Short mmCIF file of C-alpha atoms in Angstrom, two decimals:
data_model
loop_
_atom_site.label_atom_id
_atom_site.label_comp_id
_atom_site.label_asym_id
_atom_site.label_seq_id
_atom_site.Cartn_x
_atom_site.Cartn_y
_atom_site.Cartn_z
CA MET A 29 75.71 114.19 100.27
CA SER A 30 78.58 114.38 97.29
CA LEU A 31 82.25 116.05 98.39
CA ASP A 32 84.63 117.46 96.23
CA PHE A 33 87.50 115.81 94.45
CA VAL A 34 90.58 116.07 92.72
CA THR A 35 94.12 114.58 92.56
CA LEU A 36 97.47 116.43 91.69
CA ASP A 37 101.03 115.18 91.46
CA VAL A 38 103.02 116.63 94.15
CA PHE A 39 106.89 118.40 93.68
CA THR A 40 106.14 118.33 89.97
CA THR A 41 104.79 119.37 86.57
CA THR A 42 104.82 116.45 84.96
CA PRO A 43 101.84 113.95 85.60
CA TYR A 44 102.73 110.25 86.37
CA GLN A 45 105.59 112.05 87.56
CA GLY A 46 105.69 113.69 91.55
CA ASN A 47 103.86 112.69 94.32
CA PRO A 48 100.24 111.12 94.05
CA LEU A 49 97.64 113.18 96.20
CA GLY A 50 94.28 113.32 97.27
CA VAL A 51 92.50 116.33 98.27
CA VAL A 52 88.69 116.41 98.77
CA HIS A 53 86.70 119.53 99.74
CA LEU A 54 83.83 118.87 103.15
CA PRO A 55 81.80 121.31 103.30
CA HIS A 56 80.96 123.30 106.30
CA ASP A 57 77.42 122.95 106.94
CA ARG A 58 78.17 118.87 105.91
CA PRO A 59 80.72 118.14 108.82
CA ILE A 60 81.49 114.39 108.76
CA THR A 61 83.27 111.84 110.73
CA GLN A 62 86.83 110.99 112.00
CA ALA A 63 86.08 107.45 111.06
CA GLN A 64 84.33 108.59 107.61
CA LYS A 65 87.71 110.23 106.74
CA GLN A 66 89.64 107.47 107.43
CA ALA A 67 87.19 105.32 104.96
CA ILE A 68 88.11 107.64 102.15
CA ALA A 69 92.01 107.72 102.50
CA ARG A 70 91.34 103.65 103.21
CA GLU A 71 89.42 104.05 99.37
CA PHE A 72 92.47 106.50 97.50
CA ASN A 73 94.72 104.17 99.05
CA LEU A 74 97.78 106.75 98.73
CA SER A 75 100.14 107.86 100.84
CA GLU A 76 97.92 110.66 102.32
CA THR A 77 94.91 112.29 101.23
CA VAL A 78 93.83 115.85 102.71
CA PHE A 79 90.43 116.82 103.94
CA LEU A 80 90.52 120.36 103.04
CA HIS A 81 87.72 122.78 105.20
CA ASP A 82 85.26 125.19 102.84
CA VAL A 83 85.25 128.08 104.72
CA ASP A 84 82.00 128.81 107.16
CA PRO A 85 80.89 132.57 106.79
CA ALA A 86 79.33 132.69 109.98
CA ASN A 87 82.68 131.45 111.98
CA ASP A 88 85.79 132.38 109.21
CA PRO A 89 85.67 135.90 108.02
CA ASP A 90 88.97 135.13 106.84
CA PRO A 91 88.99 133.32 103.46
CA THR A 92 92.49 133.51 103.28
CA THR A 93 92.78 130.57 105.66
CA ARG A 94 91.84 127.00 105.14
CA ARG A 95 92.04 124.31 107.61
CA ILE A 96 93.07 120.58 105.72
CA ASP A 97 93.38 118.08 107.94
CA ILE A 98 96.09 115.13 106.86
CA PHE A 99 95.63 110.64 106.41
CA MET A 100 97.60 107.99 105.76
CA THR A 101 95.54 104.71 104.61
CA LYS A 102 96.34 103.95 108.79
CA GLY A 103 95.94 107.03 110.37
CA GLU A 104 95.94 110.96 111.02
CA LEU A 105 98.94 113.33 111.24
CA PRO A 106 99.83 116.21 112.14
CA PHE A 107 102.20 117.69 109.54
CA ALA A 108 103.50 116.51 106.42
CA GLY A 109 105.54 118.05 102.96
CA HIS A 110 103.51 116.50 100.07
CA PRO A 111 100.27 117.70 101.22
CA THR A 112 101.00 121.11 102.39
CA ILE A 113 102.45 121.97 99.31
CA GLY A 114 100.03 120.11 97.28
CA ALA A 115 97.51 121.61 99.59
CA ALA A 116 99.34 125.55 98.59
CA ALA A 117 99.69 125.15 94.79
CA TYR A 118 95.58 123.66 94.44
CA LEU A 119 95.23 126.72 97.21
CA ARG A 120 97.17 129.43 95.45
CA SER A 121 95.02 131.11 93.20
CA ARG A 122 92.07 131.32 95.66
CA GLY A 123 93.89 133.43 97.73
CA VAL A 124 94.65 131.36 100.74
CA THR A 125 98.39 132.57 102.73
CA THR A 126 98.23 130.21 105.94
CA LEU A 127 96.71 126.50 105.69
CA VAL A 128 96.55 125.35 109.87
CA THR A 129 97.45 122.19 110.72
CA LYS A 130 97.17 119.54 113.65
CA ALA A 131 101.09 120.95 113.88
CA GLY A 132 100.04 124.83 114.31
CA PRO A 133 99.42 127.59 111.88
CA ILE A 134 101.88 127.25 108.20
CA PRO A 135 102.12 130.50 105.76
CA ILE A 136 101.88 129.55 102.29
CA THR A 137 103.76 131.85 99.51
CA ALA A 138 104.36 132.07 95.74
CA GLY A 139 108.43 131.52 95.11
CA PRO A 140 109.93 133.43 92.40
CA GLU A 141 110.27 130.54 90.12
CA ALA A 142 107.58 129.89 88.25
CA GLY A 143 104.22 126.96 89.90
CA VAL A 144 106.45 127.11 92.90
CA VAL A 145 104.56 127.61 96.08
CA TYR A 146 106.83 127.63 99.08
CA ALA A 147 105.18 126.86 103.22
CA ALA A 148 106.73 127.85 105.79
CA ILE A 149 107.18 124.52 108.64
CA PRO A 150 106.43 124.15 112.19
CA HIS A 151 109.28 122.86 113.16
CA ASP A 152 110.35 121.78 116.48
CA VAL A 153 113.81 119.87 115.94
CA HIS A 154 115.27 117.17 118.03
CA LEU A 155 118.51 115.34 117.31
CA ASN A 156 118.19 111.31 119.49
CA SER A 157 120.54 110.96 121.93
CA ARG A 158 121.12 107.06 120.67
CA ARG A 159 120.90 105.28 117.27
CA LEU A 160 120.59 102.17 116.40
CA ARG A 161 123.86 101.18 116.74
CA ASP A 162 123.20 101.09 120.22
CA HIS A 163 120.11 99.37 120.35
CA ASP A 164 120.16 95.56 120.91
CA GLU A 165 121.18 94.09 117.13
CA ALA A 166 120.65 90.59 117.98
CA ALA A 167 117.07 92.42 119.33
CA LEU A 168 116.81 93.22 115.78
CA ARG A 169 114.22 91.19 113.67
CA PRO A 170 116.17 89.26 111.04
CA GLY A 171 115.94 91.75 107.20
CA SER A 172 115.40 94.52 109.47
CA LEU A 173 118.55 96.26 108.43
CA HIS A 174 120.73 95.67 105.36
CA ALA A 175 122.39 92.63 104.04
CA THR A 176 124.80 94.86 101.98
CA PRO A 177 128.04 95.55 104.54
CA ALA A 178 128.43 98.74 103.65
CA ILE A 179 124.32 99.29 103.83
CA ARG A 180 124.20 97.78 106.39
CA SER A 181 126.56 100.11 108.59
CA ALA A 182 125.73 103.34 107.62
CA GLU A 183 122.13 101.93 108.75
CA LEU A 184 123.34 101.29 112.59
CA ALA A 185 124.86 104.95 112.28
CA ALA A 186 122.53 107.15 111.57
CA PRO A 187 121.00 109.73 113.38
CA LEU A 188 117.49 110.01 114.76
CA PHE A 189 116.38 112.93 113.63
CA SER A 190 112.44 114.50 114.38
CA ILE A 191 111.46 117.54 112.17
CA VAL A 192 108.38 117.92 114.78
CA ASN A 193 106.98 115.84 117.79
CA GLY A 194 105.85 112.76 116.74
CA MET A 195 107.96 112.76 112.80
CA THR A 196 111.55 111.43 113.43
CA PHE A 197 113.41 110.30 110.78
CA SER A 198 117.13 107.56 110.80
CA LEU A 199 118.93 109.51 107.99
CA ILE A 200 121.07 107.12 106.86
CA ARG A 201 123.75 108.76 103.93
CA LEU A 202 125.43 106.30 101.75
CA PRO A 203 128.30 107.05 100.51
CA GLY A 204 126.65 107.31 95.80
CA LEU A 205 123.84 106.51 94.51
CA GLU A 206 124.81 103.20 93.20
CA ALA A 207 124.88 102.43 96.94
CA LEU A 208 121.09 104.38 97.18
CA ALA A 209 119.68 102.54 94.46
CA GLN A 210 120.29 98.82 96.10
CA VAL A 211 117.63 99.69 99.03
CA SER A 212 114.80 98.10 99.20
CA PRO A 213 111.79 98.55 101.49
CA GLY A 214 111.91 97.17 104.58
CA ARG A 215 109.98 96.43 108.21
CA PHE A 216 111.91 98.64 110.50
CA SER A 217 111.15 96.35 113.33
CA VAL A 218 112.74 99.54 116.98
CA ALA A 219 109.61 100.21 118.62
CA ALA A 220 109.88 103.29 119.24
CA GLY A 221 109.83 103.44 123.23
CA ASP A 222 112.83 101.27 123.14
CA ILE A 223 114.90 103.67 121.32
CA MET A 224 113.52 108.15 121.43
CA ASP A 225 114.18 109.98 124.29
CA GLU A 226 111.66 110.28 126.95
CA GLY A 227 108.87 112.71 125.88
CA TRP A 228 109.57 112.01 121.90
CA HIS A 229 108.68 108.04 122.39
CA GLU A 230 104.85 108.58 120.74
CA THR A 231 106.46 109.31 117.08
CA PHE A 232 106.54 107.58 113.12
CA ILE A 233 109.94 106.35 112.36
CA GLY A 234 111.09 106.54 108.55
CA ARG A 235 113.78 106.00 106.89
CA TYR A 236 115.30 108.20 104.96
CA TYR A 237 118.83 107.33 102.50
CA HIS A 238 120.04 110.05 100.91
CA VAL A 239 123.16 110.43 98.82
CA ILE A 240 124.72 114.54 98.52
CA THR A 241 125.55 114.89 94.35
CA GLY A 242 127.10 117.81 94.69
CA THR A 243 127.19 121.38 96.37
CA GLY A 244 127.76 124.56 95.07
CA VAL A 245 126.98 129.26 95.58
CA GLY A 246 123.54 130.28 93.91
CA ALA A 247 124.06 134.02 92.03
CA ASP A 248 122.84 135.48 95.58
CA GLY A 249 125.65 133.29 97.28
CA THR A 250 123.59 130.66 99.26
CA ARG A 251 124.66 127.85 99.26
CA THR A 252 123.60 125.49 97.66
CA VAL A 253 123.23 121.86 98.50
CA ARG A 254 122.26 118.50 95.58
CA LEU A 255 120.21 115.61 96.54
CA ARG A 256 118.94 112.38 95.84
CA THR A 257 116.94 110.53 98.47
CA ARG A 258 114.76 107.39 99.11
CA MET A 259 112.01 106.67 101.41
CA VAL A 260 111.10 103.74 103.22
CA GLU A 261 108.65 103.03 105.57
CA ASP A 262 107.88 98.83 106.71
CA GLU A 263 107.30 97.73 103.51
CA ILE A 264 106.39 100.96 101.56
CA GLU A 265 108.59 103.37 99.52
CA ASP A 266 107.21 107.52 99.06
CA PRO A 267 108.45 108.97 96.38
CA ALA A 268 107.83 113.15 98.02
CA THR A 269 108.27 113.60 101.26
CA GLY A 270 108.33 116.62 102.54
CA SER A 271 108.93 116.08 106.33
CA ALA A 272 112.19 113.87 105.60
CA ALA A 273 113.49 116.24 103.49
CA CYS A 274 113.07 118.90 106.26
CA ALA A 275 114.18 117.21 108.49
CA LEU A 276 117.70 116.33 106.66
CA THR A 277 117.69 119.87 105.65
CA SER A 278 117.84 120.57 109.08
CA TYR A 279 119.73 118.44 110.41
CA LEU A 280 122.68 119.40 107.77
CA ALA A 281 122.20 123.06 108.00
CA LEU A 282 123.26 122.66 111.63
CA HIS A 283 125.22 119.83 111.67
CA GLU A 284 127.78 120.12 108.55
CA TYR A 285 127.40 123.65 107.01
CA GLU A 286 128.11 127.03 108.60
CA GLU A 287 126.44 129.66 106.81
CA ARG A 288 123.38 131.70 108.45
CA GLU A 289 120.96 130.87 105.10
CA VAL A 290 121.44 127.23 103.31
CA ARG A 291 119.65 126.21 100.45
CA PHE A 292 118.54 122.30 98.83
CA GLU A 293 117.31 120.31 95.31
CA VAL A 294 116.31 116.96 97.07
CA THR A 295 115.30 114.93 93.96
CA GLN A 296 113.84 111.55 95.61
CA GLY A 297 111.29 108.95 93.76
CA VAL A 298 113.89 108.54 90.60
CA GLU A 299 114.20 104.38 91.30
CA MET A 300 110.57 104.04 91.49
CA GLY A 301 110.15 106.00 88.66
CA ARG A 302 108.19 109.17 90.31
CA ARG A 303 111.05 111.85 89.89
CA SER A 304 110.04 114.63 92.63
CA ASP A 305 112.18 117.48 92.99
CA ILE A 306 111.83 119.16 95.97
CA GLY A 307 113.22 122.43 97.62
CA VAL A 308 113.78 123.18 101.29
CA VAL A 309 116.42 126.45 102.22
CA VAL A 310 116.86 126.67 105.96
CA LYS A 311 118.17 129.76 107.92
CA VAL A 312 119.50 128.73 110.90
CA ALA A 313 120.30 131.01 114.57
CA VAL A 314 123.44 131.53 116.69
CA GLY A 315 123.06 131.68 119.98
CA ARG A 316 125.24 133.66 122.90
CA ASP A 317 126.39 130.83 123.44
CA GLY A 318 127.26 129.08 120.09
CA GLN A 319 124.83 126.89 119.61
CA ARG A 320 123.71 126.58 116.31
CA MET A 321 119.35 126.59 116.45
CA VAL A 322 116.70 126.61 113.55
CA GLU A 323 114.95 129.90 112.56
CA GLY A 324 112.98 129.08 109.88
CA VAL A 325 111.68 125.99 107.06
CA GLN A 326 110.48 126.87 103.99
CA LEU A 327 109.95 124.35 102.00
CA GLY A 328 109.17 124.49 98.47
CA GLY A 329 107.13 122.86 95.32
CA ARG A 330 104.71 122.53 92.36
CA ALA A 331 101.35 119.82 91.70
CA VAL A 332 99.61 119.20 88.76
CA GLU A 333 96.35 118.20 88.56
CA ILE A 334 94.84 115.03 87.22
CA MET A 335 91.84 114.40 88.43
CA ARG A 336 88.92 116.36 89.12
CA GLY A 337 85.59 115.05 90.76
CA ALA A 338 81.86 115.86 88.95
CA ASP A 339 80.13 112.62 89.41
CA ARG A 340 79.51 109.55 91.04
CA GLN A 341 80.42 107.27 88.37
CA PHE A 342 83.16 105.02 90.25
CA LEU A 343 83.75 106.19 93.58
CA GLN A 344 80.68 105.45 95.80
CA LEU A 345 80.92 104.99 100.17
CA THR A 346 77.32 103.42 99.52
CA ARG A 347 76.57 103.12 103.75
CA ILE A 348 78.47 103.75 106.90
CA SER A 349 76.49 102.51 109.99
CA LYS A 350 75.58 104.47 113.24
CA ASP A 351 78.64 103.53 114.81
CA ASN A 352 80.77 104.79 111.77
CA ARG A 353 81.57 101.22 110.33
CA LEU A 354 81.93 100.85 106.29
CA ASP A 355 80.07 98.26 105.73
CA GLN A 356 79.98 98.63 101.34
CA THR A 357 83.07 99.72 99.73
CA ASN A 358 82.61 100.66 95.66
CA THR A 359 86.31 100.11 95.42
CA THR A 360 86.90 100.65 91.14
CA ILE A 361 90.02 102.95 93.00
CA GLN A 362 91.97 100.58 94.02
CA ALA A 363 91.06 98.45 91.27
CA MET A 364 93.23 100.90 89.39
CA ALA A 365 96.06 101.09 91.89
CA PRO A 366 96.75 97.16 91.47
CA ALA A 367 99.32 97.59 94.58
CA PRO A 368 98.46 97.86 97.53
CA GLN A 369 100.01 101.76 98.50
CA SER A 370 102.01 101.71 94.72
CA LYS A 371 103.28 104.17 93.12
CA ASN A 372 102.83 102.98 89.58
CA LEU A 373 101.14 104.45 87.04
CA TRP A 374 97.17 103.96 87.00
CA SER A 375 95.34 102.33 84.84
CA MET A 376 93.45 105.07 83.93
CA THR A 377 89.88 105.36 80.98
CA ALA A 378 89.46 109.06 79.30
CA SER A 379 86.04 108.78 82.18
CA ALA A 380 88.64 108.79 85.41
CA SER A 381 88.02 112.53 85.29
CA ASN A 382 84.17 112.31 86.24
CA THR A 383 84.31 111.37 89.63
CA THR A 384 83.61 111.72 92.99
CA ILE A 385 82.39 110.54 96.70
CA VAL A 386 79.53 110.06 97.68
CA LEU A 387 78.73 110.17 101.08
CA PRO A 388 75.02 108.90 101.82
CA PRO A 389 72.65 112.18 104.35
CA GLN A 390 71.87 110.16 108.10
CA ASP A 391 73.50 107.67 107.31
CA GLU A 392 71.41 106.05 105.13
CA ALA A 393 72.44 104.29 101.61
CA PRO A 394 71.05 105.56 98.59
CA THR A 395 67.55 104.30 97.30
CA PRO A 396 67.90 103.47 93.88
CA ASP A 397 64.02 105.31 91.85
CA LEU A 398 61.76 103.24 90.13
CA PHE A 399 63.73 103.94 86.66
CA THR A 400 66.86 102.16 88.20
CA ILE A 401 64.64 99.08 90.01
CA THR A 402 62.69 98.87 85.99
CA ILE A 403 65.71 98.18 84.52
CA GLY A 404 66.94 95.34 87.49
CA ILE A 405 63.70 94.20 87.29
CA VAL A 406 63.75 93.38 83.43
CA GLY A 407 66.99 92.13 83.05
CA LEU A 408 66.73 89.80 85.73
CA PHE A 409 64.37 87.86 83.50
CA LEU A 410 65.36 88.22 80.60
CA THR A 411 68.65 86.48 82.79
CA ILE A 412 66.20 83.89 83.47
CA ALA A 413 65.21 82.95 79.86
CA THR A 414 68.63 83.40 78.41
CA ILE A 415 69.57 80.56 81.12
CA THR A 416 66.81 78.82 80.45
CA ILE A 417 66.51 78.60 76.98
CA ALA A 418 70.36 77.22 76.79
CA TRP A 419 69.59 74.37 79.39
CA ARG A 420 67.26 73.30 76.44
CA GLN A 421 68.44 73.91 73.75
CA TYR A 422 71.33 72.00 75.90
CA LEU A 423 69.35 68.98 76.24
CA GLN A 424 68.21 68.53 72.77
CA GLN A 425 71.62 68.41 71.59
CA ARG A 426 72.24 65.46 74.37
CA HIS A 427 68.92 63.76 73.17
CA PRO A 428 68.37 64.45 69.67
CA ALA A 429 66.28 61.35 69.43
CA LEU A 430 63.87 62.30 72.07
CA PRO A 431 60.32 63.70 70.27
CA PRO A 432 58.77 67.22 72.09
CA ALA A 433 55.74 66.27 73.65
CA ARG A 434 54.03 63.12 74.67
CA THR A 435 52.79 61.69 70.83
CA THR A 436 50.55 58.10 70.37
CA ILE A 437 51.86 55.99 67.20
CA ALA A 438 49.64 53.21 65.94
CA LEU A 439 52.27 50.99 64.08
CA ASN A 440 49.97 49.94 61.68
CA ASP A 441 49.55 53.03 60.34
CA MET A 442 53.50 53.19 59.29
CA ALA A 443 52.12 50.77 57.25
CA GLY A 444 52.00 52.63 53.77
CA GLN A 445 56.21 54.01 54.63
CA VAL A 446 57.50 51.34 56.17
CA PRO A 447 57.43 48.10 53.58
CA ALA A 448 56.80 44.98 55.88
CA THR A 449 57.43 41.72 55.11
CA PRO A 450 56.82 37.89 56.44
CA SER A 451 59.30 38.42 58.73
CA SER A 452 59.00 41.71 60.12
CA PRO A 453 58.01 41.69 63.63
CA ILE A 454 55.50 45.04 63.18
CA GLN A 455 52.92 44.05 60.98
CA ASN A 456 49.99 43.92 61.40
CA ASP A 457 51.12 44.87 65.12
CA THR A 458 48.42 47.67 66.29
CA ARG A 459 50.25 47.94 70.03
CA ARG A 460 50.37 51.60 71.26
CA VAL A 461 53.45 53.19 71.90
CA ASP A 462 53.76 55.54 75.42
CA HIS A 463 56.79 58.93 74.74
CA PRO A 464 57.47 60.83 78.31
CA SER A 465 56.80 64.24 77.32
CA SER A 466 59.94 67.30 77.16
CA GLU A 467 57.67 69.35 78.81
CA THR A 468 56.11 67.91 82.07
CA SER A 469 58.75 65.00 82.79
CA LEU A 470 63.03 65.35 81.47
CA PRO A 471 65.04 61.86 81.69
CA THR A 472 68.27 63.81 83.16
CA PHE A 473 66.70 64.91 86.08
CA ASN A 474 65.62 61.71 87.62
CA ARG A 475 69.10 59.81 86.26
CA THR A 476 71.45 58.37 89.09
CA PRO A 477 74.84 58.23 88.73
CA ASP A 478 75.70 55.70 87.18
CA GLU A 479 73.52 56.41 84.07
CA HIS A 480 75.69 59.17 83.63
CA GLN A 481 78.84 57.39 83.60
CA SER A 482 77.40 55.18 81.10
CA ASP A 483 76.82 58.24 79.18
CA ASP A 484 80.19 59.55 79.53
CA ASN A 485 82.17 56.29 78.23
CA GLU A 486 80.14 55.65 75.19
#
């Protein structure tokens, strides 16, 4: 079974900028397992891969709704921003208006700007009661906090804010772009269970560094806030993180601005050479008690297609066993992205556009055809013949005086060629000398290590 795919660069219109995303089509009549999805996501080796379920005419009468699954290389996510925008941009021309994720349905619309799509992001925001400074700093693993005092202080004071239960970010405000440039990836050593509030323990925690670079008012009177950001998760930096941008802007709209609607322009990934432009609009409602609440979050962006699957040339899962463990993979895609999780430019060839994922039907590896087997056998024989010829040439060069076949020489027959003298020891000598044939035995095959060593010394 072939699984067609495309790759997109999300939150950009420039190829090889933004955040790469794999989008894999899943036929409705041939579902695959969670383990197989995870194996494919590891093969792509991108921050996220989306599995797009094709419409089942019998059970999905509404073609405007499509179900998606979002996988990192380590596991599945209920929601993530850049896969949602990538899938929305990819499906926009197909009339799709709703994406169904594990976090819930997400309506998508076309924005007023050319090529921009907006997704209404599911939200269940929560500001954690504790911050990193409330944790025992001595218990942190060395290197968890930045060595620069200003950045270290900001990390300890940063609020922990969840956009939904399971997606939490440490929102680290830095004084300027110079400090932002000093940020480096590092492992966040605090377990969620040690610092998160009750009911919010099972969560991803990322560090979202940010600098507010300017504010203004748009033509429609909406406040616009410009930000530069960097997202770090353990030892990895992400060039664009829609969920983190939604968490940060929701927090700012609730706690730092008074307007009912605030528009944010977020630029991320500049320091790692993959600039991403993320748009977020947050609407706030005010309760009778004056409490501000997030009413809606719209995440916007563009995407550009990079590769499209067409055949089995590069990426093939050759066998997935019955217990769903991956036995063997062709790792061409990983070779094109040299560092794991790297966002560096892939070294693609022109033929890289003709690629597809192939899963064997019924957990069986593809059976080679007769032509393939014949070519393989011929190639094997040619290889053996080449090695044999090279070895014989080597032996003849090492022992040039060795005749190629068994030869009997009558020494007295050489009298006409070798003038004899009275002192010549070969005159009238009729002894016969037998030389061993190179076809039946080669001297070097049975030589001792000491004899080889004497040759080397000579």
